[in-house]
Every structure is written in C-alpha cells, then in structure tokens.
mmCIF file of C-alpha atoms and ligand atoms in Angstrom:
data_model
loop_
_atom_site.group_PDB
_atom_site.id
_atom_site.type_symbol
_atom_site.label_atom_id
_atom_site.label_comp_id
_atom_site.label_asym_id
_atom_site.label_seq_id
_atom_site.Cartn_x
_atom_site.Cartn_y
_atom_site.Cartn_z
ATOM 1 C CA UNK A 1 96.507 70.173 83.644
ATOM 2 C CA UNK A 2 99.489 69.715 85.687
ATOM 3 C CA UNK A 3 101.662 67.324 85.294
ATOM 4 C CA UNK A 4 105.332 65.323 86.955
ATOM 5 C CA UNK A 5 108.927 65.144 86.172
ATOM 6 C CA UNK A 6 112.173 65.592 87.760
ATOM 7 C CA UNK A 7 114.795 68.684 87.428
ATOM 8 C CA UNK A 8 118.195 67.359 85.772
ATOM 9 C CA UNK A 9 119.338 70.465 84.487
ATOM 10 C CA UNK A 10 118.969 74.207 86.627
ATOM 11 C CA UNK A 11 120.523 77.066 85.174
ATOM 12 C CA UNK A 12 119.750 80.692 86.525
ATOM 13 C CA UNK A 13 116.029 80.978 85.270
ATOM 14 C CA UNK A 14 115.562 77.870 83.424
ATOM 15 C CA UNK A 15 114.903 74.134 85.144
ATOM 16 C CA UNK A 16 115.502 71.545 82.085
ATOM 17 C CA UNK A 17 112.845 68.912 83.340
ATOM 18 C CA UNK A 18 112.705 64.781 82.316
ATOM 19 C CA UNK A 19 108.699 63.823 82.473
ATOM 20 C CA UNK A 20 107.774 61.090 84.729
ATOM 21 C CA UNK A 21 105.399 59.184 82.029
ATOM 22 C CA UNK A 22 106.914 60.724 78.597
ATOM 23 C CA UNK A 23 110.524 61.065 79.224
ATOM 24 C CA UNK A 24 109.867 63.791 77.308
ATOM 25 C CA UNK A 25 112.138 66.966 78.241
ATOM 26 C CA UNK A 26 110.425 69.904 78.445
ATOM 27 C CA UNK A 27 111.695 73.536 79.555
ATOM 28 C CA UNK A 28 110.325 75.330 82.377
ATOM 29 C CA UNK A 29 110.530 78.412 84.567
ATOM 30 C CA UNK A 30 109.480 78.949 87.818
ATOM 31 C CA UNK A 31 107.328 81.648 88.497
ATOM 32 C CA UNK A 32 106.057 83.570 91.796
ATOM 33 C CA UNK A 33 107.844 82.265 94.950
ATOM 34 C CA UNK A 34 107.739 78.133 95.945
ATOM 35 C CA UNK A 35 108.404 78.608 99.828
ATOM 36 C CA UNK A 36 110.504 75.222 100.921
ATOM 37 C CA UNK A 37 109.999 74.602 104.799
ATOM 38 C CA UNK A 38 112.975 74.794 106.668
ATOM 39 C CA UNK A 39 115.286 75.672 104.313
ATOM 40 C CA UNK A 40 117.345 78.906 103.506
ATOM 41 C CA UNK A 41 119.172 78.462 100.375
ATOM 42 C CA UNK A 42 120.008 80.720 96.607
ATOM 43 C CA UNK A 43 117.844 77.620 94.619
ATOM 44 C CA UNK A 44 114.418 76.801 95.031
ATOM 45 C CA UNK A 45 115.122 74.187 93.087
ATOM 46 C CA UNK A 46 117.389 71.525 92.316
ATOM 47 C CA UNK A 47 118.283 69.189 90.176
ATOM 48 C CA UNK A 48 117.395 65.706 90.976
ATOM 49 C CA UNK A 49 114.067 67.822 92.445
ATOM 50 C CA UNK A 50 110.191 66.033 91.611
ATOM 51 C CA UNK A 51 108.601 68.874 90.077
ATOM 52 C CA UNK A 52 104.799 69.619 89.168
ATOM 53 C CA UNK A 53 104.320 71.102 86.023
ATOM 54 C CA UNK A 54 101.788 73.612 83.655
ATOM 55 C CA UNK A 55 102.585 73.746 80.058
ATOM 56 C CA UNK A 56 101.235 77.719 79.837
ATOM 57 C CA UNK A 57 98.870 79.564 76.885
ATOM 58 C CA UNK A 58 102.758 81.185 75.615
ATOM 59 C CA UNK A 59 103.575 77.355 74.562
ATOM 60 C CA UNK A 60 105.840 78.002 78.309
ATOM 61 C CA UNK A 61 105.756 75.890 81.062
ATOM 62 C CA UNK A 62 106.339 76.242 84.401
ATOM 63 C CA UNK A 63 107.182 75.168 87.405
ATOM 64 C CA UNK A 64 103.975 74.553 89.992
ATOM 65 C CA UNK A 65 104.998 72.839 92.728
ATOM 66 C CA UNK A 66 108.309 71.106 94.602
ATOM 67 C CA UNK A 67 107.532 67.069 95.576
ATOM 68 C CA UNK A 68 108.968 67.086 99.422
ATOM 69 C CA UNK A 69 112.622 65.709 99.494
ATOM 70 C CA UNK A 70 113.598 62.352 100.792
ATOM 71 C CA UNK A 71 117.169 63.662 101.425
ATOM 72 C CA UNK A 72 119.672 66.758 100.023
ATOM 73 C CA UNK A 73 123.066 67.758 99.933
ATOM 74 C CA UNK A 74 124.008 71.104 100.460
ATOM 75 C CA UNK A 75 126.847 73.889 100.286
ATOM 76 C CA UNK A 76 127.779 76.252 102.389
ATOM 77 C CA UNK A 77 127.587 80.258 100.752
ATOM 78 C CA UNK A 78 130.676 81.202 102.348
ATOM 79 C CA UNK A 79 131.541 80.173 106.477
ATOM 80 C CA UNK A 80 129.595 83.709 107.524
ATOM 81 C CA UNK A 81 126.058 83.492 105.835
ATOM 82 C CA UNK A 82 124.192 81.124 106.975
ATOM 83 C CA UNK A 83 122.499 79.994 103.320
ATOM 84 C CA UNK A 84 123.327 77.036 101.395
ATOM 85 C CA UNK A 85 123.837 76.171 98.004
ATOM 86 C CA UNK A 86 121.940 73.390 97.057
ATOM 87 C CA UNK A 87 123.891 71.174 94.685
ATOM 88 C CA UNK A 88 121.373 67.802 94.636
ATOM 89 C CA UNK A 89 118.480 65.997 96.608
ATOM 90 C CA UNK A 90 116.702 63.106 96.652
ATOM 91 C CA UNK A 91 119.817 60.728 95.619
ATOM 92 C CA UNK A 92 120.223 57.185 96.627
ATOM 93 C CA UNK A 93 123.350 56.479 96.726
ATOM 94 C CA UNK A 94 126.830 58.084 96.142
ATOM 95 C CA UNK A 95 129.919 57.316 94.217
ATOM 96 C CA UNK A 96 132.474 58.551 95.111
ATOM 97 C CA UNK A 97 135.027 57.128 92.003
ATOM 98 C CA UNK A 98 138.917 57.562 93.360
ATOM 99 C CA UNK A 99 142.341 56.715 91.924
ATOM 100 C CA UNK A 100 145.377 55.735 93.290
ATOM 101 C CA UNK A 101 147.179 56.569 90.965
ATOM 102 C CA UNK A 102 147.733 59.761 88.229
ATOM 103 C CA UNK A 103 145.621 61.570 90.600
ATOM 104 C CA UNK A 104 146.486 59.574 93.229
ATOM 105 C CA UNK A 105 143.102 60.769 95.501
ATOM 106 C CA UNK A 106 144.129 61.054 99.957
ATOM 107 C CA UNK A 107 142.304 58.493 101.796
ATOM 108 C CA UNK A 108 141.579 62.220 104.474
ATOM 109 C CA UNK A 109 139.278 63.843 100.303
ATOM 110 C CA UNK A 110 137.501 59.885 100.521
ATOM 111 C CA UNK A 111 136.352 60.429 103.821
ATOM 112 C CA UNK A 112 135.323 63.538 104.189
ATOM 113 C CA UNK A 113 133.543 62.760 101.483
ATOM 114 C CA UNK A 114 132.208 59.772 103.351
ATOM 115 C CA UNK A 115 131.540 61.939 105.992
ATOM 116 C CA UNK A 116 129.157 63.904 104.129
ATOM 117 C CA UNK A 117 127.607 60.740 102.835
ATOM 118 C CA UNK A 118 126.561 59.167 106.790
ATOM 119 C CA UNK A 119 124.814 62.565 107.269
ATOM 120 C CA UNK A 120 122.907 63.130 104.771
ATOM 121 C CA UNK A 121 122.333 59.551 105.269
ATOM 122 C CA UNK A 122 122.999 58.846 101.346
ATOM 123 C CA UNK A 123 125.132 54.898 100.967
ATOM 124 C CA UNK A 124 128.049 55.074 99.199
ATOM 125 C CA UNK A 125 130.341 53.067 96.709
ATOM 126 C CA UNK A 126 133.418 53.336 96.315
ATOM 127 C CA UNK A 127 134.444 53.352 93.247
ATOM 128 C CA UNK A 128 138.005 52.802 91.818
ATOM 129 C CA UNK A 129 138.506 53.591 89.241
ATOM 130 C CA UNK A 130 141.914 52.630 86.875
ATOM 131 C CA UNK A 131 142.539 50.193 87.718
ATOM 132 C CA UNK A 132 144.445 49.455 84.698
ATOM 133 C CA UNK A 133 147.599 51.131 85.689
ATOM 134 C CA UNK A 134 147.757 48.756 89.031
ATOM 135 C CA UNK A 135 149.222 46.319 86.567
ATOM 136 C CA UNK A 136 152.406 45.980 89.237
ATOM 137 C CA UNK A 137 151.253 47.284 91.973
ATOM 138 C CA UNK A 138 149.358 45.463 93.856
ATOM 139 C CA UNK A 139 149.160 46.779 97.541
ATOM 140 C CA UNK A 140 147.710 49.705 95.933
ATOM 141 C CA UNK A 141 144.305 48.736 95.678
ATOM 142 C CA UNK A 142 144.637 45.798 98.185
ATOM 143 C CA UNK A 143 145.634 49.163 100.905
ATOM 144 C CA UNK A 144 141.856 50.531 100.210
ATOM 145 C CA UNK A 145 139.973 47.807 100.011
ATOM 146 C CA UNK A 146 141.208 46.225 104.325
ATOM 147 C CA UNK A 147 140.807 50.125 104.911
ATOM 148 C CA UNK A 148 137.162 50.503 103.249
ATOM 149 C CA UNK A 149 136.042 46.640 103.803
ATOM 150 C CA UNK A 150 137.327 47.146 107.680
ATOM 151 C CA UNK A 151 135.032 50.698 107.966
ATOM 152 C CA UNK A 152 131.693 47.907 105.878
ATOM 153 C CA UNK A 153 131.802 50.430 102.645
ATOM 154 C CA UNK A 154 130.765 48.334 99.368
ATOM 155 C CA UNK A 155 134.540 49.049 96.946
ATOM 156 C CA UNK A 156 134.204 48.229 93.310
ATOM 157 C CA UNK A 157 137.453 47.448 90.746
ATOM 158 C CA UNK A 158 136.697 49.546 87.208
ATOM 159 C CA UNK A 159 138.760 50.862 84.945
ATOM 160 C CA UNK A 160 136.350 53.078 82.190
ATOM 161 C CA UNK A 161 138.966 53.208 79.194
ATOM 162 C CA UNK A 162 139.411 49.090 79.505
ATOM 163 C CA UNK A 163 136.161 48.625 80.360
ATOM 164 C CA UNK A 164 136.512 46.340 84.422
ATOM 165 C CA UNK A 165 133.726 46.335 86.152
ATOM 166 C CA UNK A 166 131.641 48.408 84.453
ATOM 167 C CA UNK A 167 128.854 46.017 83.336
ATOM 168 C CA UNK A 168 128.565 45.598 87.524
ATOM 169 C CA UNK A 169 129.212 49.665 88.208
ATOM 170 C CA UNK A 170 126.504 49.824 86.033
ATOM 171 C CA UNK A 171 123.686 47.433 87.362
ATOM 172 C CA UNK A 172 123.958 48.399 90.357
ATOM 173 C CA UNK A 173 123.637 52.166 89.622
ATOM 174 C CA UNK A 174 120.188 50.627 87.315
ATOM 175 C CA UNK A 175 117.106 52.190 88.768
ATOM 176 C CA UNK A 176 118.448 54.794 90.669
ATOM 177 C CA UNK A 177 119.382 58.326 91.315
ATOM 178 C CA UNK A 178 122.968 58.488 92.278
ATOM 179 C CA UNK A 179 125.701 61.388 92.781
ATOM 180 C CA UNK A 180 128.638 61.277 91.278
ATOM 181 C CA UNK A 181 131.608 62.639 92.887
ATOM 182 C CA UNK A 182 135.343 62.594 93.586
ATOM 183 C CA UNK A 183 138.207 64.834 92.472
ATOM 184 C CA UNK A 184 139.182 66.238 88.811
ATOM 185 C CA UNK A 185 141.132 64.439 86.874
ATOM 186 C CA UNK A 186 140.209 60.831 88.553
ATOM 187 C CA UNK A 187 137.173 59.647 85.008
ATOM 188 C CA UNK A 188 133.544 60.296 86.818
ATOM 189 C CA UNK A 189 132.620 62.304 82.852
ATOM 190 C CA UNK A 190 134.366 58.456 81.730
ATOM 191 C CA UNK A 191 133.044 56.674 83.367
ATOM 192 C CA UNK A 192 129.111 58.457 83.057
ATOM 193 C CA UNK A 193 130.302 57.914 78.876
ATOM 194 C CA UNK A 194 130.865 54.181 79.804
ATOM 195 C CA UNK A 195 127.573 53.628 82.053
ATOM 196 C CA UNK A 196 125.728 54.864 79.624
ATOM 197 C CA UNK A 197 127.003 55.341 76.173
ATOM 198 C CA UNK A 198 125.572 58.817 74.511
ATOM 199 C CA UNK A 199 124.432 60.201 78.079
ATOM 200 C CA UNK A 200 125.770 63.407 77.570
ATOM 201 C CA UNK A 201 124.566 63.590 74.144
ATOM 202 C CA UNK A 202 121.482 64.187 75.332
ATOM 203 C CA UNK A 203 122.239 66.262 78.531
ATOM 204 C CA UNK A 204 124.581 68.222 76.025
ATOM 205 C CA UNK A 205 121.137 68.916 73.501
ATOM 206 C CA UNK A 206 119.727 70.219 76.543
ATOM 207 C CA UNK A 207 122.222 72.693 77.272
ATOM 208 C CA UNK A 208 122.426 74.188 72.948
ATOM 209 C CA UNK A 209 118.512 74.973 73.236
ATOM 210 C CA UNK A 210 118.093 77.371 75.572
ATOM 211 C CA UNK A 211 120.538 78.101 77.036
ATOM 212 C CA UNK A 212 123.073 79.327 74.201
ATOM 213 C CA UNK A 213 126.346 80.368 75.593
ATOM 214 C CA UNK A 214 126.231 79.474 78.780
ATOM 215 C CA UNK A 215 128.677 76.952 80.270
ATOM 216 C CA UNK A 216 127.775 74.162 80.530
ATOM 217 C CA UNK A 217 130.216 72.024 83.373
ATOM 218 C CA UNK A 218 129.842 75.250 86.384
ATOM 219 C CA UNK A 219 125.973 73.099 86.839
ATOM 220 C CA UNK A 220 124.718 70.646 87.961
ATOM 221 C CA UNK A 221 123.664 67.369 85.765
ATOM 222 C CA UNK A 222 121.566 65.174 85.426
ATOM 223 C CA UNK A 223 122.420 62.364 83.372
ATOM 224 C CA UNK A 224 119.090 59.914 82.601
ATOM 225 C CA UNK A 225 120.118 56.226 82.529
ATOM 226 C CA UNK A 226 119.068 53.377 80.248
ATOM 227 C CA UNK A 227 117.707 50.362 82.405
ATOM 228 C CA UNK A 228 116.089 53.489 84.801
ATOM 229 C CA UNK A 229 117.695 55.443 86.641
ATOM 230 C CA UNK A 230 119.892 58.274 87.123
ATOM 231 C CA UNK A 231 123.422 59.992 87.427
ATOM 232 C CA UNK A 232 124.290 63.684 88.931
ATOM 233 C CA UNK A 233 127.307 64.875 87.912
ATOM 234 C CA UNK A 234 127.798 67.629 89.858
ATOM 235 C CA UNK A 235 131.435 69.184 88.055
ATOM 236 C CA UNK A 236 133.120 71.886 89.746
ATOM 237 C CA UNK A 237 132.589 70.949 93.805
ATOM 238 C CA UNK A 238 135.211 69.265 94.375
ATOM 239 C CA UNK A 239 133.679 67.054 97.546
ATOM 240 C CA UNK A 240 131.094 67.668 99.436
ATOM 241 C CA UNK A 241 132.811 67.380 102.455
ATOM 242 C CA UNK A 242 131.035 70.731 104.300
ATOM 243 C CA UNK A 243 128.688 69.982 106.754
ATOM 244 C CA UNK A 244 129.742 70.519 110.402
ATOM 245 C CA UNK A 245 129.175 68.477 113.850
ATOM 246 C CA UNK A 246 130.640 68.980 117.565
ATOM 247 C CA UNK A 247 133.127 66.685 117.924
ATOM 248 C CA UNK A 248 131.581 64.107 119.967
ATOM 249 C CA UNK A 249 129.509 63.713 116.530
ATOM 250 C CA UNK A 250 131.787 63.614 114.619
ATOM 251 C CA UNK A 251 133.241 59.436 115.263
ATOM 252 C CA UNK A 252 129.585 58.240 114.792
ATOM 253 C CA UNK A 253 129.737 59.035 111.037
ATOM 254 C CA UNK A 254 132.336 56.281 111.305
ATOM 255 C CA UNK A 255 131.118 53.805 111.365
ATOM 256 C CA UNK A 256 134.484 51.134 112.541
ATOM 257 C CA UNK A 257 134.555 53.349 115.201
ATOM 258 C CA UNK A 258 131.345 53.930 116.416
ATOM 259 C CA UNK A 259 130.305 50.001 116.881
ATOM 260 C CA UNK A 260 133.643 50.645 119.738
ATOM 261 C CA UNK A 261 132.812 53.100 121.525
ATOM 262 C CA UNK A 262 130.318 52.043 123.562
ATOM 263 C CA UNK A 263 133.216 49.281 125.140
ATOM 264 C CA UNK A 264 135.348 53.351 126.280
ATOM 265 C CA UNK A 265 135.223 54.410 129.139
ATOM 266 C CA UNK A 266 133.290 57.769 129.350
ATOM 267 C CA UNK A 267 130.226 57.895 127.206
ATOM 268 C CA UNK A 268 131.564 61.485 125.268
ATOM 269 C CA UNK A 269 134.497 59.696 124.937
ATOM 270 C CA UNK A 270 136.294 61.827 121.689
ATOM 271 C CA UNK A 271 138.571 58.955 121.288
ATOM 272 C CA UNK A 272 141.974 61.132 121.136
ATOM 273 C CA UNK A 273 143.130 61.243 125.257
ATOM 274 C CA UNK A 274 140.520 59.508 127.293
ATOM 275 C CA UNK A 275 141.802 57.244 129.869
ATOM 276 C CA UNK A 276 141.384 53.768 128.647
ATOM 277 C CA UNK A 277 139.324 54.564 125.107
ATOM 278 C CA UNK A 278 138.236 50.800 123.034
ATOM 279 C CA UNK A 279 138.968 52.989 120.163
ATOM 280 C CA UNK A 280 142.837 53.637 120.394
ATOM 281 C CA UNK A 281 143.531 50.420 121.731
ATOM 282 C CA UNK A 282 141.525 49.512 118.279
ATOM 283 C CA UNK A 283 143.857 51.441 116.559
ATOM 284 C CA UNK A 284 146.715 50.559 118.079
ATOM 285 C CA UNK A 285 145.667 47.444 118.047
ATOM 286 C CA UNK A 286 145.308 47.547 114.117
ATOM 287 C CA UNK A 287 141.956 46.874 114.452
ATOM 288 C CA UNK A 288 140.659 49.797 112.901
ATOM 289 C CA UNK A 289 142.932 51.108 109.773
ATOM 290 C CA UNK A 290 145.521 54.179 111.600
ATOM 291 C CA UNK A 291 144.397 55.404 107.688
ATOM 292 C CA UNK A 292 141.220 56.112 108.977
ATOM 293 C CA UNK A 293 141.825 57.994 112.537
ATOM 294 C CA UNK A 294 143.942 60.214 111.238
ATOM 295 C CA UNK A 295 141.313 61.556 109.180
ATOM 296 C CA UNK A 296 139.200 61.049 112.060
ATOM 297 C CA UNK A 297 141.769 63.730 114.504
ATOM 298 C CA UNK A 298 142.460 66.354 111.898
ATOM 299 C CA UNK A 299 138.486 66.168 110.520
ATOM 300 C CA UNK A 300 137.472 67.225 114.477
ATOM 301 C CA UNK A 301 140.533 69.465 114.098
ATOM 302 C CA UNK A 302 138.419 71.870 112.045
ATOM 303 C CA UNK A 303 141.347 71.985 108.862
ATOM 304 C CA UNK A 304 139.116 74.856 107.320
ATOM 305 C CA UNK A 305 140.381 73.931 103.999
ATOM 306 C CA UNK A 306 137.727 71.597 102.453
ATOM 307 C CA UNK A 307 134.728 73.917 103.115
HETATM 308 N N1 GDP B 401 144.774 54.502 83.003
HETATM 309 C C1 GDP B 401 142.724 55.030 82.617
HETATM 310 N N2 GDP B 401 142.522 56.796 81.984
HETATM 311 C C2 GDP B 401 141.899 56.311 82.972
HETATM 312 C C3 GDP B 401 140.713 55.956 82.736
HETATM 313 N N3 GDP B 401 139.539 56.514 82.835
HETATM 314 C C4 GDP B 401 139.817 58.108 82.753
HETATM 315 N N4 GDP B 401 140.979 58.421 81.867
HETATM 316 C C5 GDP B 401 141.290 59.546 82.002
HETATM 317 O O1 GDP B 401 141.768 60.178 82.704
HETATM 318 C C6 GDP B 401 141.835 61.385 82.271
HETATM 319 C C7 GDP B 401 140.592 62.467 83.674
HETATM 320 O O2 GDP B 401 139.959 61.756 83.137
HETATM 321 P P1 GDP B 401 137.453 61.789 82.859
HETATM 322 O O3 GDP B 401 136.334 61.548 82.739
HETATM 323 O O4 GDP B 401 138.077 63.495 82.170
HETATM 324 O O5 GDP B 401 137.873 62.898 85.005
HETATM 325 P P2 GDP B 401 137.355 63.943 85.261
HETATM 326 O O6 GDP B 401 137.538 65.127 86.085
HETATM 327 O O7 GDP B 401 137.365 63.553 87.137
HETATM 328 O O8 GDP B 401 135.935 64.464 84.710
HETATM 329 C C8 GDP B 401 141.214 61.263 80.797
HETATM 330 O O9 GDP B 401 142.441 62.099 80.071
HETATM 331 C C9 GDP B 401 140.978 60.022 80.461
HETATM 332 O O10 GDP B 401 140.745 59.495 79.376
HETATM 333 C C10 GDP B 401 140.663 54.972 82.962
HETATM 334 O O11 GDP B 401 139.672 53.466 84.183
HETATM 335 N N5 GDP B 401 142.454 53.967 83.053
HETATM 336 MG MG1 MG B 402 135.087 65.583 84.317
HETATM 337 ZN ZN1 ZN B 403 137.248 56.045 123.160
#
C-alpha cells in the first residue's frame, strides 16, 4: 500500500517523511532511480518534496515516487558545473529575516534575495527582527519600510526575544510552506522558536533516531507548524541569490523599475546609460529609492561574490 507525505529532512541516503494523513514521522530510503524531468541535480529528493512511500517487509520504508514540484530553489554546485543542488521545493513564500543592528543586513543582500524570489516566482515577505534594538533609532526602520513599500513588499517588524508581532507573523505563516532565509545572526532560529515553541525539539528528535553523530545543522530542515504548514530552515546558506540572468532581464525582478520601463525610449533599455530612460529619471526624482538602484547596478556588473 502506498502512502503520501512531505520530506522534512534529507541527510544522505535517509529521508524523514511526515505522513500527510497521520503526521507520523517515517524514515525512508530511496531505492532504485527516480527520474526527474529537466533537472540535473546532485540530490534527487529534497525537503518540501511530496512523495509516495511504501513500507517494506523488513520494517523499513521506501520512497517510490515524487510528485511534480510547484517550484524549487537551487544552488549551483559550482560556477563551472552544470549540475545544481536543490535546496528546497514547493515553497509558498520566502520570509527574508533582516535586522538593522547587531548585525546590520545590507540592502544589497536583501535585494539579491528578493531578485531570486522574483525569478522563482516565490512571494517574499520581509521580517525586520530585533525591533527592540531600534527604539532610539526610528529612522533606520522608516528607511527600510519606505524602500520596500515602494517596491511593493510587505515588511513586518518583529522581535523574537521581546515578542513584538510574533502572533501576527504566526498567522501569516499558518497553513503554508515558508522558506526562512537571512544572514547569520539576524535571529532566524530565535524566530522559529518563538513562532512554534518546540519546533526544533521535534526535528531534533528525528535527527537522533537515525542519524547519530551527524552535524544536523548543515541540512535543511522543515519544521511543521501546529496551525498547519511548514517552516523550511536552510542553515549555513547565506542567501539564495544564485540565478543567471541577462542584463535586459534583471530589471524584471525589480518590480518598481519594471513598472516604469514602458516609459523608456528603448524597449530593451537596461536603465544605465540609455537616453530618455524613465527609470533613471525616477531615481533622480526620488521615486525609485537610490538604494534599490545601486543594488541593481551592482548586480548588473555581475559581482561574483555572492554566487
Ligand atoms: N535584541 C534581540 N536579540 C535577538 C532577537 N532575536 C534574536 N536575537 C539574538 O540574536 C542572536 C542570534 O540569533 P539566532 O536566532 O541564533 O540567529 P540566526 O543565526 O539567524 O539563526 C542571539 O543571541 C539571539 O538571542 C530580537 O528580537 N532582539
Ligand atoms: Mg540559526
Ligand atoms: Zn530605462
């Protein structure tokens, strides 16, 4: 008999599957080859995958099929390699966790992640954590809100330690699969704990049952939410700004610039040096934030630093 579940941990040859009906955790292996069309990846089954599995006579369980992915995010194995590593699949939303002090996330870092979300068609939400540290400096928060509201992104100010807006964030995430991303130290783990007390404990138990001695933090994990849905944590991954694009296509991933581009003289305007450019005009008039435009220019230059 075949069962269905979602993969919430993938470590080498073992996959932890949460059964879709019972939420029971089943440790599965992959036997034989499961082919996925169009993807040459180093890992055939990833967190977020919906799979079919069967129990075998020896008390083990085997993954027998993968349901088509709605979307997935990849990291290329290397710049020279055509193989890619899939980080997670079937994501409803990316939550980009940022903080403005201790540590300060750079606007460029945020923009690279947003561009990736746009390219993968994953709606993004910014969670500005550590607002308790911004009491004396409201201008930092205002600036971030202004820049991203203009681009059409939602920003929720939260504090994992003081509890500000945690209920609101929990409600936003309920019933959906959300990827939690952000640079180290911004409070991703703290936020997951605040949203779902015991979430890490539950995934931790699984890691001890079958993967003794493994360094669990190097693997993506899916934390089931009691209100339905999952949080996918990809520790050790700085961001996921890892896509290839042509100069003409990049501005499609900056919504506020894309909206203006029909006003440019040239249909293939890159908004850098062309005459009569609506984007350059809007930047000069302060309608497009300078910070966003600077990120755009840096990404156009093809800075390899983040790849
Ligand atoms: N003041 C303050 N500190 C926080 C907040 N959230 C997390 N921290 C602290 O920031 C540090 C890094 O948090 P952690 O969750 O490990 O960040 P991660 O690397 O993104 O998972 C820890 O010392 C947390 O206690 C917050 O809302 N306010
Ligand atoms: Mg962490
Ligand atoms: Zn232009």
